[in-house]
mmCIF file of C-alpha atoms and ligand atoms in Angstrom:
data_model
loop_
_atom_site.group_PDB
_atom_site.id
_atom_site.type_symbol
_atom_site.label_atom_id
_atom_site.label_comp_id
_atom_site.label_asym_id
_atom_site.label_seq_id
_atom_site.Cartn_x
_atom_site.Cartn_y
_atom_site.Cartn_z
ATOM 1 C CA MET A 1 17.954 126.210 -49.333
ATOM 2 C CA ASN A 2 14.130 125.688 -49.389
ATOM 3 C CA ASN A 3 12.450 122.348 -48.416
ATOM 4 C CA GLN A 4 12.300 121.264 -52.030
ATOM 5 C CA ALA A 5 15.954 121.706 -52.556
ATOM 6 C CA THR A 6 16.892 119.836 -49.371
ATOM 7 C CA GLY A 7 14.622 117.046 -50.376
ATOM 8 C CA GLU A 8 16.106 116.904 -53.921
ATOM 9 C CA LEU A 9 19.686 116.781 -52.422
ATOM 10 C CA ASN A 10 18.830 114.090 -49.776
ATOM 11 C CA HIS A 11 17.188 112.176 -52.618
ATOM 12 C CA PHE A 12 20.427 112.379 -54.540
ATOM 13 C CA PHE A 13 22.473 111.413 -51.545
ATOM 14 C CA LYS A 14 20.228 108.467 -50.780
ATOM 15 C CA THR A 15 20.199 107.218 -54.263
ATOM 16 C CA TYR A 16 23.936 107.371 -55.097
ATOM 17 C CA ILE A 17 25.840 106.956 -51.900
ATOM 18 C CA PRO A 18 24.836 103.220 -51.302
ATOM 19 C CA PRO A 19 25.844 102.017 -54.750
ATOM 20 C CA ILE A 20 29.296 103.722 -54.350
ATOM 21 C CA GLU A 21 29.782 101.980 -50.952
ATOM 22 C CA ASP A 22 28.465 98.677 -52.202
ATOM 23 C CA TYR A 23 30.907 98.675 -55.162
ATOM 24 C CA LEU A 24 33.749 99.619 -52.832
ATOM 25 C CA ARG A 25 32.787 96.765 -50.293
ATOM 26 C CA SER A 26 32.469 94.188 -52.853
ATOM 27 C CA TYR A 27 35.851 95.092 -54.433
ATOM 28 C CA MET A 28 37.597 95.123 -51.181
ATOM 29 C CA LYS A 29 35.991 91.689 -50.339
ATOM 30 C CA ASN A 30 37.190 90.123 -53.598
ATOM 31 C CA ILE A 31 40.742 91.249 -53.229
ATOM 32 C CA ARG A 32 41.100 90.399 -49.548
ATOM 33 C CA ARG A 33 43.929 87.873 -48.753
ATOM 34 C CA TYR A 34 46.888 87.399 -46.437
ATOM 35 C CA PRO A 35 47.961 89.393 -44.687
ATOM 36 C CA GLU A 36 44.460 90.647 -43.780
ATOM 37 C CA VAL A 37 45.680 93.332 -41.449
ATOM 38 C CA ILE A 38 46.271 95.727 -44.497
ATOM 39 C CA TYR A 39 42.628 95.132 -45.708
ATOM 40 C CA ASP A 40 41.397 95.750 -42.114
ATOM 41 C CA ALA A 41 43.306 98.847 -42.022
ATOM 42 C CA MET A 42 42.008 100.329 -45.412
ATOM 43 C CA GLU A 43 38.523 99.339 -44.436
ATOM 44 C CA HIS A 44 38.700 101.175 -41.126
ATOM 45 C CA SER A 45 39.316 104.466 -43.052
ATOM 46 C CA LEU A 46 37.260 103.744 -46.045
ATOM 47 C CA PHE A 47 33.926 102.612 -44.295
ATOM 48 C CA ALA A 48 34.205 105.260 -41.622
ATOM 49 C CA GLY A 49 31.438 107.425 -43.114
ATOM 50 C CA GLY A 50 32.814 110.039 -45.354
ATOM 51 C CA LYS A 51 30.505 112.434 -47.184
ATOM 52 C CA ARG A 52 31.509 110.848 -50.497
ATOM 53 C CA ILE A 53 31.473 114.221 -52.271
ATOM 54 C CA ARG A 54 34.096 113.309 -54.899
ATOM 55 C CA PRO A 55 32.497 109.994 -56.114
ATOM 56 C CA LEU A 56 29.089 111.902 -56.112
ATOM 57 C CA LEU A 57 30.574 114.638 -58.271
ATOM 58 C CA CYS A 58 31.933 111.864 -60.589
ATOM 59 C CA LEU A 59 28.477 110.518 -60.967
ATOM 60 C CA ALA A 60 26.975 113.947 -61.328
ATOM 61 C CA GLY A 61 29.286 114.521 -64.077
ATOM 62 C CA TYR A 62 28.355 111.381 -65.740
ATOM 63 C CA LEU A 63 24.620 112.074 -65.377
ATOM 64 C CA LEU A 64 24.855 115.440 -67.053
ATOM 65 C CA PHE A 65 25.376 113.419 -70.334
ATOM 66 C CA ASP A 66 24.106 109.948 -69.831
ATOM 67 C CA ASN A 67 21.569 108.214 -67.450
ATOM 68 C CA SER A 68 23.486 104.902 -67.216
ATOM 69 C CA TRP A 69 25.504 105.937 -64.258
ATOM 70 C CA LYS A 70 26.379 102.550 -62.888
ATOM 71 C CA LYS A 71 29.081 102.504 -65.529
ATOM 72 C CA ALA A 72 30.761 105.212 -63.506
ATOM 73 C CA LEU A 73 31.015 103.359 -60.234
ATOM 74 C CA PRO A 74 34.603 102.128 -60.862
ATOM 75 C CA VAL A 75 36.015 105.642 -61.464
ATOM 76 C CA ALA A 76 33.903 106.984 -58.694
ATOM 77 C CA SER A 77 35.282 104.392 -56.253
ATOM 78 C CA ALA A 78 38.669 105.180 -57.410
ATOM 79 C CA VAL A 79 38.678 108.928 -56.522
ATOM 80 C CA GLU A 80 37.191 107.963 -53.099
ATOM 81 C CA LEU A 81 40.183 105.725 -52.608
ATOM 82 C CA ILE A 82 42.747 108.481 -53.599
ATOM 83 C CA HIS A 83 40.912 110.977 -51.190
ATOM 84 C CA THR A 84 40.772 108.495 -48.345
ATOM 85 C CA TYR A 85 44.494 107.638 -48.805
ATOM 86 C CA SER A 86 45.164 111.418 -48.722
ATOM 87 C CA LEU A 87 43.425 111.695 -45.476
ATOM 88 C CA ILE A 88 45.310 108.874 -43.817
ATOM 89 C CA HIS A 89 48.577 110.333 -44.690
ATOM 90 C CA ASP A 90 47.448 113.945 -43.980
ATOM 91 C CA ASP A 91 46.534 112.883 -40.460
ATOM 92 C CA LEU A 92 49.968 111.133 -39.638
ATOM 93 C CA PRO A 93 52.164 112.600 -36.859
ATOM 94 C CA ALA A 94 54.606 113.902 -39.618
ATOM 95 C CA MET A 95 51.912 115.709 -41.254
ATOM 96 C CA ASP A 96 48.937 117.319 -39.392
ATOM 97 C CA ASP A 97 49.239 114.866 -36.442
ATOM 98 C CA ASP A 98 45.386 114.216 -35.845
ATOM 99 C CA ARG A 99 43.785 111.666 -33.781
ATOM 100 C CA LEU A 100 40.233 111.856 -34.988
ATOM 101 C CA ARG A 101 38.899 111.228 -38.560
ATOM 102 C CA ARG A 102 35.318 110.475 -39.793
ATOM 103 C CA GLY A 103 34.383 110.074 -36.059
ATOM 104 C CA LYS A 104 36.792 107.401 -35.434
ATOM 105 C CA PRO A 105 40.412 107.204 -34.347
ATOM 106 C CA THR A 106 42.845 108.022 -37.118
ATOM 107 C CA LEU A 107 44.294 105.020 -38.749
ATOM 108 C CA HIS A 108 47.844 105.355 -37.109
ATOM 109 C CA CYS A 109 46.089 105.662 -33.806
ATOM 110 C CA ALA A 110 43.699 102.718 -34.359
ATOM 111 C CA PHE A 111 46.505 100.529 -35.876
ATOM 112 C CA ASN A 112 49.999 102.018 -36.035
ATOM 113 C CA GLU A 113 52.119 104.265 -38.183
ATOM 114 C CA HIS A 114 53.599 101.826 -40.399
ATOM 115 C CA THR A 115 50.279 100.258 -41.243
ATOM 116 C CA ALA A 116 48.762 103.518 -41.887
ATOM 117 C CA ILE A 117 51.532 104.552 -44.295
ATOM 118 C CA LEU A 118 51.146 101.201 -45.985
ATOM 119 C CA ALA A 119 47.468 101.355 -46.152
ATOM 120 C CA GLY A 120 47.581 104.798 -47.778
ATOM 121 C CA ASP A 121 50.110 103.480 -50.218
ATOM 122 C CA ALA A 122 47.930 100.427 -51.078
ATOM 123 C CA MET A 123 44.798 102.490 -51.550
ATOM 124 C CA LEU A 124 46.640 104.824 -54.046
ATOM 125 C CA ASN A 125 47.704 101.920 -56.044
ATOM 126 C CA LEU A 126 44.355 100.158 -55.693
ATOM 127 C CA ALA A 127 42.824 103.274 -57.272
ATOM 128 C CA PHE A 128 44.774 102.918 -60.334
ATOM 129 C CA GLU A 129 44.399 99.113 -60.432
ATOM 130 C CA LEU A 130 40.517 100.088 -60.619
ATOM 131 C CA LEU A 131 40.904 102.822 -63.275
ATOM 132 C CA SER A 132 42.886 100.534 -65.594
ATOM 133 C CA SER A 133 40.588 97.575 -65.007
ATOM 134 C CA PRO A 134 38.423 95.916 -67.697
ATOM 135 C CA ASP A 135 35.472 97.031 -65.602
ATOM 136 C CA THR A 136 36.342 100.692 -66.061
ATOM 137 C CA GLY A 137 37.204 99.962 -69.779
ATOM 138 C CA LYS A 138 34.191 97.919 -70.757
ATOM 139 C CA HIS A 139 32.145 100.656 -72.320
ATOM 140 C CA ILE A 140 34.679 103.098 -73.488
ATOM 141 C CA SER A 141 37.436 103.315 -76.002
ATOM 142 C CA PRO A 142 41.089 102.396 -74.770
ATOM 143 C CA ALA A 143 42.074 106.110 -75.535
ATOM 144 C CA THR A 144 39.463 107.367 -73.252
ATOM 145 C CA GLN A 145 40.481 105.027 -70.500
ATOM 146 C CA VAL A 146 44.064 106.032 -70.737
ATOM 147 C CA GLU A 147 42.979 109.827 -70.898
ATOM 148 C CA ILE A 148 41.052 109.245 -67.554
ATOM 149 C CA ILE A 149 44.033 107.435 -65.891
ATOM 150 C CA HIS A 150 46.327 110.151 -67.059
ATOM 151 C CA SER A 151 44.174 113.048 -65.943
ATOM 152 C CA ILE A 152 43.331 111.489 -62.374
ATOM 153 C CA SER A 153 47.169 110.644 -61.845
ATOM 154 C CA THR A 154 48.255 114.211 -62.801
ATOM 155 C CA ALA A 155 45.654 115.763 -60.516
ATOM 156 C CA SER A 156 46.648 113.630 -57.531
ATOM 157 C CA GLY A 157 50.425 113.924 -57.878
ATOM 158 C CA ALA A 158 53.196 116.473 -57.644
ATOM 159 C CA GLN A 159 51.467 118.558 -60.272
ATOM 160 C CA GLY A 160 48.139 118.549 -58.389
ATOM 161 C CA MET A 161 47.026 117.540 -54.906
ATOM 162 C CA ILE A 162 50.662 116.937 -53.645
ATOM 163 C CA ARG A 163 51.643 120.294 -54.903
ATOM 164 C CA GLY A 164 49.251 121.916 -52.409
ATOM 165 C CA GLN A 165 50.072 119.621 -49.625
ATOM 166 C CA VAL A 166 53.813 120.420 -49.981
ATOM 167 C CA VAL A 167 53.243 124.175 -49.792
ATOM 168 C CA ASP A 168 50.775 123.710 -46.968
ATOM 169 C CA ILE A 169 53.234 121.861 -44.703
ATOM 170 C CA THR A 170 56.250 123.670 -45.656
ATOM 171 C CA THR A 171 54.889 127.178 -45.133
ATOM 172 C CA GLU A 172 53.669 125.867 -41.693
ATOM 173 C CA ARG A 173 56.886 124.177 -40.567
ATOM 174 C CA GLU A 174 59.096 127.016 -41.762
ATOM 175 C CA SER A 175 56.780 129.576 -40.510
ATOM 176 C CA GLN A 176 56.747 131.392 -44.023
ATOM 177 C CA PRO A 177 54.360 134.152 -44.558
ATOM 178 C CA VAL A 178 51.258 133.191 -46.433
ATOM 179 C CA ASP A 179 49.284 135.815 -48.205
ATOM 180 C CA LYS A 180 45.931 135.462 -50.192
ATOM 181 C CA GLU A 181 47.600 134.420 -53.309
ATOM 182 C CA ILE A 182 49.692 131.712 -51.639
ATOM 183 C CA LEU A 183 46.585 130.521 -49.549
ATOM 184 C CA GLU A 184 44.485 130.210 -52.727
ATOM 185 C CA PHE A 185 47.286 128.303 -54.477
ATOM 186 C CA ILE A 186 47.395 125.816 -51.581
ATOM 187 C CA HIS A 187 43.624 125.343 -51.528
ATOM 188 C CA HIS A 188 43.397 125.218 -55.303
ATOM 189 C CA TYR A 189 45.896 122.334 -55.294
ATOM 190 C CA LYS A 190 45.516 120.330 -52.212
ATOM 191 C CA THR A 191 41.655 120.292 -52.444
ATOM 192 C CA GLY A 192 40.634 121.598 -55.758
ATOM 193 C CA GLN A 193 42.371 119.355 -58.049
ATOM 194 C CA LEU A 194 40.898 116.097 -56.780
ATOM 195 C CA ILE A 195 37.446 117.554 -56.706
ATOM 196 C CA THR A 196 37.867 118.881 -60.332
ATOM 197 C CA THR A 197 39.134 115.641 -61.687
ATOM 198 C CA SER A 198 36.414 113.793 -60.132
ATOM 199 C CA LEU A 199 33.791 115.811 -61.895
ATOM 200 C CA LEU A 200 35.593 115.979 -65.293
ATOM 201 C CA ASN A 201 36.376 112.342 -65.567
ATOM 202 C CA GLY A 202 32.829 111.425 -64.698
ATOM 203 C CA ALA A 203 31.811 113.441 -67.612
ATOM 204 C CA ARG A 204 34.644 112.144 -69.804
ATOM 205 C CA LEU A 205 33.381 108.523 -69.249
ATOM 206 C CA THR A 206 30.368 109.241 -71.347
ATOM 207 C CA GLU A 207 32.578 110.485 -74.212
ATOM 208 C CA LYS A 208 30.057 113.131 -74.995
ATOM 209 C CA PRO A 209 31.165 116.546 -73.641
ATOM 210 C CA THR A 210 32.105 119.221 -76.079
ATOM 211 C CA GLU A 211 35.201 121.487 -75.518
ATOM 212 C CA GLU A 212 32.808 124.176 -74.267
ATOM 213 C CA GLU A 213 31.141 121.934 -71.748
ATOM 214 C CA TYR A 214 34.444 120.845 -70.387
ATOM 215 C CA THR A 215 35.508 124.493 -70.059
ATOM 216 C CA ALA A 216 32.304 125.206 -68.132
ATOM 217 C CA LEU A 217 32.722 122.218 -65.844
ATOM 218 C CA LYS A 218 36.295 123.304 -65.202
ATOM 219 C CA GLU A 219 35.249 126.776 -64.192
ATOM 220 C CA TYR A 220 32.616 125.272 -61.963
ATOM 221 C CA ALA A 221 34.839 122.949 -60.295
ATOM 222 C CA ARG A 222 37.585 125.564 -59.752
ATOM 223 C CA HIS A 223 35.240 127.547 -57.651
ATOM 224 C CA LEU A 224 33.542 124.592 -55.926
ATOM 225 C CA GLY A 225 37.049 123.102 -55.041
ATOM 226 C CA LEU A 226 38.070 126.402 -53.471
ATOM 227 C CA LEU A 227 34.811 126.830 -51.826
ATOM 228 C CA PHE A 228 35.023 123.294 -50.332
ATOM 229 C CA GLN A 229 38.444 124.124 -48.627
ATOM 230 C CA VAL A 230 37.407 127.685 -47.597
ATOM 231 C CA VAL A 231 34.458 126.239 -45.735
ATOM 232 C CA ASP A 232 36.863 123.351 -44.366
ATOM 233 C CA ASP A 233 38.946 126.263 -42.785
ATOM 234 C CA LEU A 234 35.912 127.965 -41.453
ATOM 235 C CA LEU A 235 34.687 124.863 -39.747
ATOM 236 C CA ASP A 236 38.064 124.373 -38.275
ATOM 237 C CA VAL A 237 37.240 127.543 -36.282
ATOM 238 C CA THR A 238 33.475 127.314 -35.991
ATOM 239 C CA GLY A 239 32.706 123.570 -36.102
ATOM 240 C CA THR A 240 32.590 121.039 -33.304
ATOM 241 C CA GLU A 241 34.552 117.906 -33.249
ATOM 242 C CA LYS A 242 31.343 115.855 -32.593
ATOM 243 C CA GLU A 243 29.663 117.010 -35.704
ATOM 244 C CA MET A 244 32.874 117.095 -37.934
ATOM 245 C CA GLY A 245 34.077 113.748 -36.900
ATOM 246 C CA LYS A 246 37.701 115.237 -36.767
ATOM 247 C CA ASN A 247 39.825 117.406 -34.760
ATOM 248 C CA THR A 248 38.876 121.059 -34.912
ATOM 249 C CA HIS A 249 40.787 124.220 -33.846
ATOM 250 C CA LYS A 250 43.768 122.343 -35.116
ATOM 251 C CA ASP A 251 44.922 124.792 -37.797
ATOM 252 C CA SER A 252 46.323 127.319 -35.312
ATOM 253 C CA GLU A 253 49.864 126.878 -36.653
ATOM 254 C CA LYS A 254 48.650 126.874 -40.272
ATOM 255 C CA MET A 255 47.451 129.835 -42.195
ATOM 256 C CA ILE A 256 43.680 129.414 -42.968
ATOM 257 C CA TYR A 257 41.061 131.765 -44.334
ATOM 258 C CA PRO A 258 39.544 132.892 -41.036
ATOM 259 C CA ARG A 259 43.046 133.818 -39.637
ATOM 260 C CA LEU A 260 43.869 135.713 -42.813
ATOM 261 C CA ILE A 261 40.752 137.616 -43.571
ATOM 262 C CA GLY A 262 38.454 136.935 -40.474
ATOM 263 C CA ILE A 263 35.255 134.859 -40.031
ATOM 264 C CA GLU A 264 32.921 137.327 -41.681
ATOM 265 C CA GLU A 265 35.005 137.971 -44.739
ATOM 266 C CA THR A 266 35.509 134.126 -45.054
ATOM 267 C CA ARG A 267 31.740 133.727 -45.035
ATOM 268 C CA LYS A 268 31.291 136.406 -47.755
ATOM 269 C CA LEU A 269 34.133 134.671 -49.883
ATOM 270 C CA ALA A 270 32.284 131.269 -49.660
ATOM 271 C CA GLN A 271 29.071 132.961 -50.839
ATOM 272 C CA ARG A 272 30.863 134.604 -53.733
ATOM 273 C CA LEU A 273 32.594 131.336 -54.679
ATOM 274 C CA LYS A 274 29.242 129.485 -54.635
ATOM 275 C CA ARG A 275 27.698 132.104 -56.821
ATOM 276 C CA GLN A 276 30.603 131.866 -59.329
ATOM 277 C CA ALA A 277 30.435 128.053 -59.300
ATOM 278 C CA GLN A 278 26.743 128.090 -60.062
ATOM 279 C CA GLU A 279 27.028 130.814 -62.806
ATOM 280 C CA ALA A 280 29.413 128.285 -64.542
ATOM 281 C CA LEU A 281 26.548 125.943 -64.942
ATOM 282 C CA ARG A 282 24.362 128.126 -67.072
ATOM 283 C CA ILE A 283 24.995 126.394 -70.286
ATOM 284 C CA PHE A 284 23.624 123.117 -68.806
ATOM 285 C CA GLY A 285 20.200 124.496 -68.036
ATOM 286 C CA ASP A 286 18.042 122.289 -65.903
ATOM 287 C CA LYS A 287 20.392 119.333 -66.161
ATOM 288 C CA GLY A 288 22.816 121.310 -63.822
ATOM 289 C CA ARG A 289 20.335 121.384 -60.990
ATOM 290 C CA ILE A 290 22.184 118.768 -58.774
ATOM 291 C CA LEU A 291 25.493 120.449 -59.248
ATOM 292 C CA HIS A 292 23.798 123.826 -58.502
ATOM 293 C CA LEU A 293 22.519 122.287 -55.259
ATOM 294 C CA LEU A 294 25.806 120.688 -54.293
ATOM 295 C CA CYS A 295 27.300 124.118 -54.054
ATOM 296 C CA ASP A 296 24.568 125.160 -51.605
ATOM 297 C CA PHE A 297 25.316 121.955 -49.675
ATOM 298 C CA VAL A 298 28.971 122.688 -49.635
ATOM 299 C CA GLU A 299 28.634 126.323 -48.571
ATOM 300 C CA ARG A 300 26.173 125.408 -45.727
ATOM 301 C CA ARG A 301 27.747 122.225 -44.531
ATOM 302 C CA THR A 302 28.514 121.822 -40.842
ATOM 303 C CA TYR A 303 30.452 118.559 -41.195
HETATM 304 C C1 LIG B 1 38.316 116.664 -45.874
HETATM 305 O O1 LIG B 1 37.511 116.245 -46.925
HETATM 306 C C2 LIG B 1 39.641 117.070 -46.382
HETATM 307 C C3 LIG B 1 39.648 118.159 -47.323
HETATM 308 C C4 LIG B 1 40.120 118.195 -48.502
HETATM 309 C C5 LIG B 1 38.945 119.489 -46.923
HETATM 310 P P1 LIG B 1 36.036 115.902 -46.764
HETATM 311 O O2 LIG B 1 35.408 116.943 -45.996
HETATM 312 O O3 LIG B 1 35.409 115.522 -47.939
HETATM 313 O O4 LIG B 1 36.180 114.615 -45.798
HETATM 314 P P2 LIG B 1 35.227 113.194 -45.797
HETATM 315 O O5 LIG B 1 35.433 112.483 -47.032
HETATM 316 O O6 LIG B 1 33.826 113.654 -45.698
HETATM 317 O O7 LIG B 1 35.649 112.529 -44.472
HETATM 318 C C1 LIG B 2 43.593 118.048 -46.461
HETATM 319 O O1 LIG B 2 43.637 119.465 -45.914
HETATM 320 C C2 LIG B 2 43.884 118.106 -47.834
HETATM 321 C C3 LIG B 2 44.274 116.814 -48.358
HETATM 322 C C4 LIG B 2 44.027 115.729 -47.568
HETATM 323 C C5 LIG B 2 44.807 116.580 -49.576
HETATM 324 P P1 LIG B 2 43.221 119.658 -44.455
HETATM 325 O O2 LIG B 2 44.529 119.115 -43.648
HETATM 326 O O3 LIG B 2 42.732 121.002 -44.160
HETATM 327 O O4 LIG B 2 42.162 118.499 -44.180
HETATM 328 P P2 LIG B 2 41.374 118.224 -42.664
HETATM 329 O O5 LIG B 2 41.057 119.413 -42.162
HETATM 330 O O6 LIG B 2 42.619 117.483 -41.997
HETATM 331 O O7 LIG B 2 40.413 117.236 -43.082
HETATM 332 MG MG1 LIG B 3 46.500 119.008 -44.052
HETATM 333 MG MG1 LIG B 4 44.593 117.929 -41.900
HETATM 334 MG MG1 LIG B 5 41.196 121.420 -42.574
#
């Protein structure tokens, strides 16, 4: 990435991350009541400093078709809530059993296991409270709002993210052999589905995309989602805990890309996925610039 591209991306992050965090903060403040420990727990994980890639993709999807991006903040916040809940549960002793997340102790370590389970449950429900709220529905037809809720719930559930999590954890626990096809399946579902639904529903909120444009966005997101998890696997081997803010060298029990095909091949795969994602953006011309740059960011990220 040259200096200009880095500058554009930093400008994108600086412009859109604070409004996402402000929206989440003020929403959390408004709903806080007895017993406050559950809000303290949710906020411990939510405001620990994630990259906010999914809400940013939601806003980027919106911006492809319409400039009034603030209308997308409730949906962007909802996908970040779902993502954060998935991390809290992913880190539990019964799952990946991790102690560090977003540079802070994982929620079950900072609080306790029952609070971490309940905070995750609460955040998932909070996401759908937000998606079905009048704030989300203000500028769209009821049919579009229901479509968004349906799409995000499908992508997050047993047909989506959970599908990948189940195969990820059962293959590990039962020491089942994992080949390229199964690993791609795991990654496509556990990580790709939420990434895809974040982008598509940002676009859907404008009620403007054509079928051809949805198809292009799905093609883009499929490759970006896989790229994101391939790089996560790579960083598990090559990254540092300090920079990543989470435990690395953790996935020794689990099949990950560097173990399956080696570090060099994993890097090549990441480059190929990045190019495929970027090619899918062709029909958007210059408007696809930020989505194009986000692929560069994801491929080169070190955290
Ligand atoms: C980590 O996601 C879990 C995966 C799906 C790979 P991120 O790398 O987006 O984590 P945060 O949100 O920045 O903490
Ligand atoms: C997490 O995958 C995927 C979900 C939370 C759905 P990982 O287990 O690889 O994520 P990290 O490495 O703990 O962030
Ligand atoms: Mg996991
Ligand atoms: Mg994990
Ligand atoms: Mg990982």
